[in-house]
Amino acid sequence: MAYEAVLGLEVHIQLDTRSKLFCACPNEFAGEPNTRVCPVCLGLPGALPVLNEAAVESVARLGLALGATVHATSVFARKNYFYPDMPKNYQISQYDRPIVTGGHLDIGAPGAPRLVPITRVHLEEDTGKSLHPEVEGDRDETRLDFNRAGVPLAEMVSEPALSTPDDAFAYLTALRRLVRWLGISDGDMEKGSLRCDANVSIRPVGSTAFGTRCEIKNLNSIAGVRNAVAAEIARQTALVESGGTVIQSTLLWDQDKERLQVMRTKEQAHDYRYFPEPDLPPCTLEESVRARLIATAPELPLARAVRFEKEHGLSTYDAGLLNESRDLAEYFEETVAAGAAAKAAANWIGNDVLRTMKERGEDVAAFRGVVPPTRLAALCRLVADGTLSSRLAKDLFVVLLAEPGDPAALAKHHGLVQESDAGALAAIAEAVLDANPGVVAEFLGGKEKSLTFLVGQLMKETKGRAQPQLAQQLLRDALARRAPAQG
Ligand SMILES: [Zn+2]
């Protein structure tokens, strides 16, 4: 019997607010342990939470981008469980009335949507962190850091609508791009800004019933999610095919050993004894706030890629690449607005700009500080009007990275301007022919290809500065003069 997998993903997204969810402590990553704490986020008795509205707006923005229902009223609930890095023994979360329900995440390509239905997105607080130092003599200790306690998390739950490890990969890639695009999270899985739990079950192909599912916890890289899901599908399939049954459980993925281990059998929702949080009123989203969020919602990446194809005549590939990040898409459009041809701008950005950013470990904002769109556009125009060959343009690009100033002036200063003085070039063409009598004879004997070699020689003589069409024409003229008279 053949089996197919059914996957659902729960992703915790750390929101990039200035302060924590229920107190004024700064929301920052890492740092000296326990330096950003107060009675509220430590969970001391009697401390009262006050809701950070910026976190509510972030979840609402995500909901709008998913085309979901963003509720005017939602309710915080206590989720009760013991956890060493959560001293108050409950987490403030949302249960039956989350901020966002429904909607879809598009994991397709530009013009080829693939909508994954979303169940809900709710807001909750993060816990602290247990550290197990592997220092000699310290191995039996657990240390607690509460800097992360109370950091706002959006938990986004998908419907079980994915079926392959690659689907899971595409889902997380699309979600990471979206949260960065919306500016609500840095989306960095390695820092724990996105943490994914995957629910995996299998069923006979053609069946509509769901099999027993297992949950893989705390996956912290997108590739890790793909590998862990593949391993779990293989484990369940082998188990069922050998006559066994899948027991509902929670698994941990060991990234280093690429292995799954069973952590515990799964608790049910009623084990958490959810009840409405008595210290917080219902969470409301004012109509005026909703209107502002709708009015300021950005054009989304895939829609923008489709527009780039139509408006700028780009290939689907180029349009998709430029829309991997909102900063990059904006950099492209500003370069075009500053007078560059769209195709040329897309080529420069897709190749030299992205490569340079990677080499220098810079993001778009930093690169923009060195080569703003107006400078890149000026470079494109110098190629378009024949001042620079594409080879010289590459040299000028390197100059632009190192020196400030106007690209046309820099090209001149560094002698990168194309030689289009026919008199000077004609003399060099003659010299090239004199130096290569054998090749000249071959050409005159009918070997048309020899011209390429001669053009190459002329380019070498002029250090690549000869205007190529002119160089070729001058060489042809000089060769014609050396042809034996006909008749
Ligand atoms: Zn605090």
Coordinates of C-alpha atoms and ligand atoms in Angstrom, one line a residue:
M1 CA 0.0 0.0 0.0
A2 CA 1.2 3.5 -0.8
Y3 CA 1.1 6.2 1.8
E4 CA 1.0 10.0 1.7
A5 CA 1.9 12.4 4.4
V6 CA -0.2 15.2 5.9
L7 CA 1.6 18.1 7.5
G8 CA 0.6 21.1 9.5
L9 CA 3.0 23.7 10.8
E10 CA 2.9 25.8 13.9
V11 CA 5.3 28.7 13.8
H12 CA 6.3 31.0 16.6
I13 CA 7.3 34.4 15.3
Q14 CA 9.2 36.7 17.6
L15 CA 7.8 40.2 17.1
D16 CA 10.2 43.1 16.6
T17 CA 8.6 45.5 19.0
R18 CA 10.7 47.9 21.1
S19 CA 9.4 46.6 24.5
K20 CA 8.1 43.3 25.7
L21 CA 4.4 42.1 25.5
F22 CA 3.2 43.0 29.0
C23 CA 5.9 45.3 30.4
A24 CA 8.3 48.1 29.4
C25 CA 11.5 46.0 29.4
P26 CA 13.4 46.3 26.1
N27 CA 12.8 43.5 23.6
E28 CA 16.3 42.7 22.4
F29 CA 18.2 39.6 21.5
A30 CA 20.8 38.0 23.7
G31 CA 22.9 40.2 26.0
E32 CA 24.0 39.8 29.6
P33 CA 21.6 37.3 31.2
N34 CA 18.8 38.8 33.4
T35 CA 19.5 42.4 32.6
R36 CA 16.2 43.1 30.9
V37 CA 13.7 41.9 33.6
C38 CA 11.1 43.4 35.9
P39 CA 8.4 42.0 38.3
V40 CA 6.0 41.5 35.4
C41 CA 8.2 39.4 33.1
L42 CA 9.7 37.5 36.0
G43 CA 6.2 36.5 37.0
L44 CA 6.5 37.8 40.6
P45 CA 3.2 37.6 42.6
G46 CA 1.1 40.7 42.4
A47 CA 2.7 42.1 39.3
L48 CA 0.1 43.2 36.7
P49 CA 0.5 42.9 32.9
V50 CA -0.2 45.9 30.6
L51 CA -0.7 45.1 26.9
N52 CA 1.8 46.4 24.3
E53 CA -0.4 47.6 21.4
A54 CA 2.4 47.5 18.9
A55 CA 2.4 43.7 19.2
V56 CA -1.3 43.6 18.5
E57 CA -0.8 45.8 15.4
S58 CA 1.9 43.4 14.2
V59 CA -0.4 40.4 14.4
A60 CA -3.1 42.4 12.7
R61 CA -0.8 43.4 9.9
L62 CA 0.1 39.7 9.4
G63 CA -3.6 38.8 9.4
L64 CA -4.3 41.4 6.7
A65 CA -1.5 40.2 4.6
L66 CA -2.9 36.7 4.8
G67 CA -6.3 37.8 3.8
A68 CA -7.6 36.6 7.1
T69 CA -10.3 37.8 9.5
V70 CA -8.8 40.2 12.0
H71 CA -11.1 40.4 14.9
A72 CA -12.0 43.6 16.6
T73 CA -12.1 41.8 20.0
S74 CA -9.9 38.9 21.1
V75 CA -9.3 37.4 24.5
F76 CA -6.1 36.5 26.4
A77 CA -6.1 33.2 28.3
R78 CA -3.9 31.5 30.8
K79 CA -2.3 28.3 29.6
N80 CA -1.3 26.5 32.8
Y81 CA 1.8 24.2 32.8
F82 CA 5.0 23.8 34.7
Y83 CA 8.2 25.0 33.0
P84 CA 11.4 25.8 34.8
D85 CA 11.9 29.0 32.8
M86 CA 8.4 30.2 33.5
P87 CA 8.1 30.9 37.3
K88 CA 4.5 31.9 37.4
N89 CA 3.5 28.4 36.0
Y90 CA 1.2 29.8 33.3
Q91 CA 1.8 31.5 30.0
I92 CA -0.5 34.4 28.9
S93 CA -1.7 33.2 25.5
Q94 CA -4.9 33.2 23.5
Y95 CA -7.2 30.2 23.2
D96 CA -10.7 30.2 21.8
R97 CA -10.7 33.9 20.7
P98 CA -7.4 34.7 18.8
I99 CA -6.8 38.0 17.0
V100 CA -6.7 36.3 13.6
T101 CA -8.6 33.4 12.0
G102 CA -8.6 32.0 8.5
G103 CA -6.6 33.4 5.5
H104 CA -3.9 31.8 3.4
L105 CA -0.2 31.9 3.0
D106 CA 0.9 31.9 -0.7
I107 CA 3.8 29.5 -1.1
G108 CA 3.8 29.6 -4.9
A109 CA 5.8 31.5 -7.5
P110 CA 4.9 34.8 -9.1
G111 CA 1.8 34.3 -11.2
A112 CA 1.4 30.7 -10.0
P113 CA -0.2 31.0 -6.5
R114 CA -0.3 28.0 -4.1
L115 CA -2.5 28.9 -1.1
V116 CA -2.0 27.1 2.2
P117 CA -5.0 27.7 4.5
I118 CA -4.3 29.2 7.9
T119 CA -6.2 28.2 11.0
R120 CA -5.3 31.1 13.3
V121 CA -2.7 33.5 14.4
H122 CA -2.7 34.4 18.1
L123 CA -0.5 36.5 20.4
E124 CA 1.4 35.1 23.4
E125 CA 4.4 35.8 25.6
D126 CA 7.7 34.0 25.2
T127 CA 9.2 32.1 28.2
G128 CA 12.7 32.5 29.6
K129 CA 15.6 30.2 28.6
S130 CA 17.3 27.4 30.4
L131 CA 21.0 27.2 29.9
H132 CA 23.0 24.1 30.5
P133 CA 26.6 25.2 30.6
E134 CA 29.0 22.5 29.4
V135 CA 31.9 23.8 31.5
E136 CA 33.9 21.5 33.7
G137 CA 32.3 21.3 37.1
D138 CA 29.2 23.0 35.8
R139 CA 27.7 20.2 33.9
D140 CA 25.0 19.4 36.4
E141 CA 23.7 22.9 36.6
T142 CA 20.9 24.6 34.9
R143 CA 21.0 28.4 34.7
L144 CA 18.0 30.6 33.9
D145 CA 18.0 33.7 31.7
F146 CA 14.7 35.7 31.7
N147 CA 15.7 38.3 29.1
R148 CA 13.5 36.5 26.7
A149 CA 10.6 36.1 29.1
G150 CA 7.6 38.2 28.0
V151 CA 8.9 38.8 24.4
P152 CA 5.9 39.0 22.1
L153 CA 5.2 35.9 19.9
A154 CA 2.7 35.5 17.2
E155 CA 1.8 31.8 16.9
M156 CA 0.6 31.0 13.4
V157 CA -1.0 27.6 12.9
S158 CA -1.6 26.2 9.4
E159 CA -4.3 23.7 8.4
P160 CA -2.9 20.2 7.8
A161 CA -2.7 21.0 4.1
L162 CA 0.9 20.3 3.2
S163 CA 2.2 17.0 2.1
T164 CA 5.9 16.9 1.4
P165 CA 9.1 18.0 3.1
D166 CA 9.6 20.5 0.2
D167 CA 6.1 22.0 1.0
A168 CA 7.3 22.7 4.5
F169 CA 10.4 24.3 3.2
A170 CA 8.5 26.5 0.8
Y171 CA 6.0 27.5 3.6
L172 CA 8.7 28.6 6.0
T173 CA 10.6 30.4 3.2
A174 CA 7.5 32.3 2.2
L175 CA 6.6 33.1 5.8
R176 CA 10.1 34.4 6.6
R177 CA 10.0 36.6 3.5
L178 CA 6.5 37.9 4.6
V179 CA 7.3 38.8 8.2
R180 CA 10.5 40.6 7.0
W181 CA 8.5 42.3 4.3
L182 CA 5.9 43.5 6.8
G183 CA 8.7 44.6 9.2
I184 CA 7.2 42.7 12.1
S185 CA 10.1 40.3 12.8
D186 CA 13.7 39.7 11.6
G187 CA 12.6 36.2 10.7
D188 CA 16.0 34.8 11.7
M189 CA 15.6 31.1 12.6
E190 CA 19.1 30.8 13.9
K191 CA 18.4 33.4 16.5
G192 CA 15.1 31.7 17.3
S193 CA 13.0 34.5 15.8
L194 CA 11.1 31.9 13.9
R195 CA 10.6 28.5 15.7
C196 CA 8.6 25.8 14.0
D197 CA 6.8 22.8 15.3
A198 CA 5.6 20.3 12.6
N199 CA 2.7 17.9 12.9
V200 CA 3.2 14.9 10.8
S201 CA 0.8 12.0 10.0
I202 CA 0.5 9.5 7.2
R203 CA -2.5 7.8 5.5
P204 CA -3.1 5.5 2.6
V205 CA -3.2 7.4 -0.7
G206 CA -6.8 8.2 -1.5
S207 CA -8.0 8.1 2.1
T208 CA -9.5 11.3 3.5
A209 CA -9.3 10.3 7.2
F210 CA -6.3 11.6 9.2
G211 CA -3.8 9.2 10.7
T212 CA -2.4 9.6 14.2
R213 CA -0.1 12.6 14.3
C214 CA 3.3 13.2 15.9
E215 CA 4.6 16.7 16.7
I216 CA 8.3 17.6 16.1
K217 CA 9.3 20.4 18.4
N218 CA 11.5 23.4 18.2
L219 CA 13.0 23.2 14.7
N220 CA 15.4 26.0 14.3
S221 CA 16.4 26.0 10.7
I222 CA 14.4 25.8 7.5
A223 CA 16.6 23.0 6.1
G224 CA 16.2 21.3 9.5
V225 CA 12.4 21.3 9.2
R226 CA 12.7 19.7 5.8
N227 CA 15.1 17.0 7.1
A228 CA 13.1 16.3 10.2
V229 CA 9.8 16.0 8.4
A230 CA 11.3 13.6 5.8
A231 CA 12.8 11.5 8.7
E232 CA 9.4 11.4 10.5
I233 CA 7.5 10.4 7.3
A234 CA 10.0 7.6 6.7
R235 CA 9.7 6.5 10.4
Q236 CA 5.9 6.4 10.4
T237 CA 5.8 4.6 7.0
A238 CA 8.2 1.9 8.0
L239 CA 6.3 1.4 11.3
V240 CA 2.9 1.0 9.6
E241 CA 4.3 -1.1 6.8
S242 CA 5.8 -3.5 9.4
G243 CA 2.4 -3.9 11.1
G244 CA 2.9 -1.4 13.9
T245 CA 0.8 1.7 14.9
V246 CA 1.8 5.3 15.3
I247 CA 1.4 6.5 18.9
Q248 CA 0.7 10.2 19.3
S249 CA 3.8 11.8 20.7
T250 CA 6.1 14.7 20.8
L251 CA 9.5 14.3 19.2
L252 CA 12.7 16.3 19.3
W253 CA 15.0 16.7 16.2
D254 CA 18.7 16.4 16.9
Q255 CA 20.1 18.7 14.2
D256 CA 23.7 17.4 14.7
K257 CA 22.9 13.7 14.5
E258 CA 20.0 14.2 12.1
R259 CA 17.9 12.0 14.3
L260 CA 14.4 12.1 16.0
Q261 CA 13.9 11.2 19.6
V262 CA 10.6 10.8 21.5
M263 CA 10.3 13.5 24.2
R264 CA 6.9 12.7 25.6
T265 CA 3.4 11.4 24.7
K266 CA 1.3 14.4 23.7
E267 CA -0.8 16.3 26.2
Q268 CA -4.3 17.4 25.2
A269 CA -5.6 21.0 25.2
H270 CA -7.7 20.3 28.3
D271 CA -4.5 19.4 30.2
Y272 CA -3.6 23.1 30.1
R273 CA -6.8 24.2 31.9
Y274 CA -7.2 27.3 29.8
F275 CA -9.3 30.1 31.3
P276 CA -9.6 33.8 30.4
E277 CA -6.8 35.9 31.8
P278 CA -8.3 37.8 34.8
D279 CA -5.6 40.5 34.8
L280 CA -6.3 41.7 31.3
P281 CA -9.4 43.2 29.7
P282 CA -10.4 41.8 26.2
C283 CA -8.0 43.0 23.6
T284 CA -9.6 45.4 21.1
L285 CA -8.5 46.7 17.8
E286 CA -10.0 50.1 17.2
E287 CA -11.6 50.7 13.8
S288 CA -9.3 53.7 13.2
V289 CA -6.3 51.5 13.8
R290 CA -7.6 48.9 11.4
A291 CA -8.2 51.6 8.8
R292 CA -4.6 52.9 9.2
L293 CA -3.1 49.4 8.9
I294 CA -5.1 48.7 5.7
A295 CA -4.1 52.1 4.3
T296 CA -0.4 51.5 5.0
A297 CA -0.3 47.8 4.0
P298 CA 2.5 47.2 1.5
E299 CA 2.1 45.6 -1.9
L300 CA 3.0 41.9 -1.2
P301 CA 6.1 40.2 -2.7
L302 CA 4.3 37.9 -5.2
A303 CA 2.0 40.6 -6.4
R304 CA 4.9 42.9 -6.8
A305 CA 6.8 40.3 -8.8
V306 CA 3.9 39.9 -11.2
R307 CA 3.8 43.7 -11.6
F308 CA 7.6 43.8 -12.3
E309 CA 7.1 41.3 -15.1
K310 CA 4.3 43.3 -16.7
E311 CA 5.5 46.8 -16.0
H312 CA 9.3 46.4 -16.5
G313 CA 9.3 43.4 -18.9
L314 CA 11.3 41.2 -16.5
S315 CA 11.5 37.5 -16.6
T316 CA 9.7 35.6 -13.9
Y317 CA 13.0 34.6 -12.4
D318 CA 14.4 38.1 -12.2
A319 CA 11.1 39.5 -10.9
G320 CA 11.1 36.7 -8.2
L321 CA 14.7 37.3 -7.2
L322 CA 14.2 41.1 -6.8
N323 CA 11.2 40.5 -4.6
E324 CA 13.0 38.2 -2.2
S325 CA 13.2 41.2 0.0
R326 CA 11.3 44.5 0.1
D327 CA 14.4 46.5 0.4
L328 CA 15.8 45.0 -2.8
A329 CA 12.6 45.5 -4.7
E330 CA 12.6 49.1 -3.7
Y331 CA 16.2 49.6 -4.6
F332 CA 15.4 48.2 -8.1
E333 CA 12.4 50.5 -8.6
E334 CA 14.4 53.5 -7.5
T335 CA 17.2 52.7 -9.9
V336 CA 14.7 52.5 -12.7
A337 CA 13.1 55.7 -11.6
A338 CA 16.5 57.3 -11.7
G339 CA 16.9 56.5 -15.4
A340 CA 18.2 53.0 -15.8
A341 CA 16.7 50.6 -18.2
A342 CA 14.8 48.0 -16.2
K343 CA 16.5 44.9 -17.7
A344 CA 20.0 46.5 -17.2
A345 CA 19.1 47.4 -13.6
A346 CA 17.8 43.9 -12.9
N347 CA 21.0 42.3 -14.3
W348 CA 23.3 44.6 -12.2
I349 CA 21.3 43.9 -9.0
G350 CA 20.8 40.2 -9.7
N351 CA 24.5 39.7 -10.2
D352 CA 27.0 42.3 -9.1
V353 CA 25.0 43.9 -6.4
L354 CA 23.8 40.7 -4.7
R355 CA 27.3 39.2 -5.0
T356 CA 29.0 42.3 -3.5
M357 CA 26.5 42.4 -0.6
K358 CA 27.2 38.7 0.2
E359 CA 31.0 39.2 -0.1
R360 CA 30.9 42.2 2.2
G361 CA 28.2 40.7 4.6
E362 CA 26.0 43.8 4.0
D363 CA 22.3 44.2 3.7
V364 CA 20.5 46.4 1.2
A365 CA 20.5 49.4 3.5
A366 CA 24.3 49.3 4.0
F367 CA 24.9 48.8 0.3
R368 CA 22.6 51.6 -0.5
G369 CA 24.8 53.9 1.6
V370 CA 27.7 53.1 -0.8
V371 CA 26.0 52.8 -4.1
P372 CA 22.6 54.6 -3.9
P373 CA 20.1 53.9 -6.8
T374 CA 21.0 57.1 -8.5
R375 CA 24.7 56.0 -8.8
L376 CA 23.8 52.6 -10.2
A377 CA 21.4 54.3 -12.6
A378 CA 24.2 56.6 -13.8
L379 CA 26.4 53.6 -14.4
C380 CA 23.6 51.9 -16.5
R381 CA 23.2 55.1 -18.5
L382 CA 26.9 55.2 -19.3
V383 CA 26.6 51.7 -20.8
A384 CA 23.4 52.5 -22.7
D385 CA 24.8 55.7 -24.4
G386 CA 28.0 53.8 -25.4
T387 CA 30.4 55.7 -23.1
L388 CA 31.3 52.5 -21.4
S389 CA 31.6 48.9 -22.7
S390 CA 30.1 46.3 -20.4
R391 CA 33.7 45.3 -19.4
L392 CA 34.6 48.8 -18.5
A393 CA 31.3 49.1 -16.6
K394 CA 32.4 46.2 -14.4
D395 CA 35.6 48.1 -13.6
L396 CA 33.7 51.3 -12.9
F397 CA 31.4 49.3 -10.6
V398 CA 34.4 48.3 -8.5
V399 CA 35.5 51.9 -8.4
L400 CA 32.1 53.0 -7.2
L401 CA 32.4 50.6 -4.3
A402 CA 35.6 52.2 -3.2
E403 CA 35.2 55.9 -4.1
P404 CA 32.5 58.5 -3.7
G405 CA 31.6 60.8 -6.5
D406 CA 29.8 61.1 -9.8
P407 CA 30.1 57.9 -12.0
A408 CA 30.8 59.8 -15.2
A409 CA 33.6 61.8 -13.7
L410 CA 35.1 58.7 -12.0
A411 CA 35.0 56.9 -15.3
K412 CA 36.9 59.7 -16.9
H413 CA 39.3 60.1 -14.0
H414 CA 40.2 56.3 -14.1
G415 CA 40.5 56.3 -17.9
L416 CA 37.6 54.0 -18.3
V417 CA 35.9 55.9 -21.0
Q418 CA 35.6 54.0 -24.3
E419 CA 38.0 55.0 -27.1
S420 CA 35.9 56.1 -30.0
D421 CA 38.4 58.3 -31.8
A422 CA 38.5 56.6 -35.2
G423 CA 41.9 58.1 -36.1
A424 CA 43.7 56.8 -33.0
L425 CA 42.0 53.4 -33.3
A426 CA 42.8 53.0 -37.0
A427 CA 46.5 53.4 -36.2
I428 CA 46.3 50.7 -33.6
A429 CA 44.4 48.5 -36.0
E430 CA 47.2 48.8 -38.5
A431 CA 49.8 48.0 -35.8
V432 CA 47.8 44.9 -34.8
L433 CA 47.8 43.6 -38.4
D434 CA 51.5 44.3 -38.7
A435 CA 52.2 42.3 -35.6
N436 CA 50.1 39.3 -36.8
P437 CA 50.9 38.6 -40.5
G438 CA 50.0 35.0 -40.2
V439 CA 46.5 35.6 -38.9
V440 CA 46.0 38.3 -41.5
A441 CA 46.9 35.8 -44.3
E442 CA 44.4 33.3 -42.8
F443 CA 41.6 35.9 -42.8
L444 CA 42.4 36.9 -46.3
G445 CA 42.4 33.3 -47.3
G446 CA 38.8 33.1 -46.1
K447 CA 39.0 32.2 -42.4
E448 CA 36.4 34.7 -41.2
K449 CA 36.9 33.6 -37.5
S450 CA 40.4 35.0 -37.5
L451 CA 38.8 38.5 -37.1
T452 CA 37.8 37.6 -33.6
F453 CA 41.4 37.0 -32.6
L454 CA 42.4 40.4 -34.2
V455 CA 39.6 42.2 -32.3
G456 CA 40.9 40.6 -29.1
Q457 CA 44.4 41.8 -29.8
L458 CA 43.1 45.3 -30.5
M459 CA 41.2 45.2 -27.2
K460 CA 44.3 44.1 -25.4
E461 CA 46.3 47.0 -26.9
T462 CA 43.6 49.5 -25.8
K463 CA 43.1 47.8 -22.4
G464 CA 39.5 47.1 -23.3
R465 CA 38.7 50.7 -24.1
A466 CA 38.0 50.4 -27.8
Q467 CA 34.4 50.8 -28.7
P468 CA 33.8 47.2 -30.0
Q469 CA 31.7 47.8 -33.2
L470 CA 34.1 50.6 -34.3
A471 CA 37.2 48.4 -33.6
Q472 CA 35.7 45.6 -35.7
Q473 CA 34.8 48.0 -38.6
L474 CA 38.3 49.6 -38.6
L475 CA 40.0 46.2 -38.6
R476 CA 37.8 45.1 -41.6
D477 CA 38.7 48.3 -43.4
A478 CA 42.4 47.8 -42.8
L479 CA 42.2 44.1 -43.9
A480 CA 40.4 45.1 -47.0
R481 CA 43.2 47.4 -47.9
R482 CA 45.7 44.5 -47.6
A483 CA 43.7 42.1 -49.8
P484 CA 45.3 41.4 -53.1
A485 CA 43.7 43.4 -55.9
Q486 CA 41.0 41.3 -57.7
G487 CA 41.1 40.4 -61.4
Ligands
ZN1 ZN 9.7 43.2 32.2

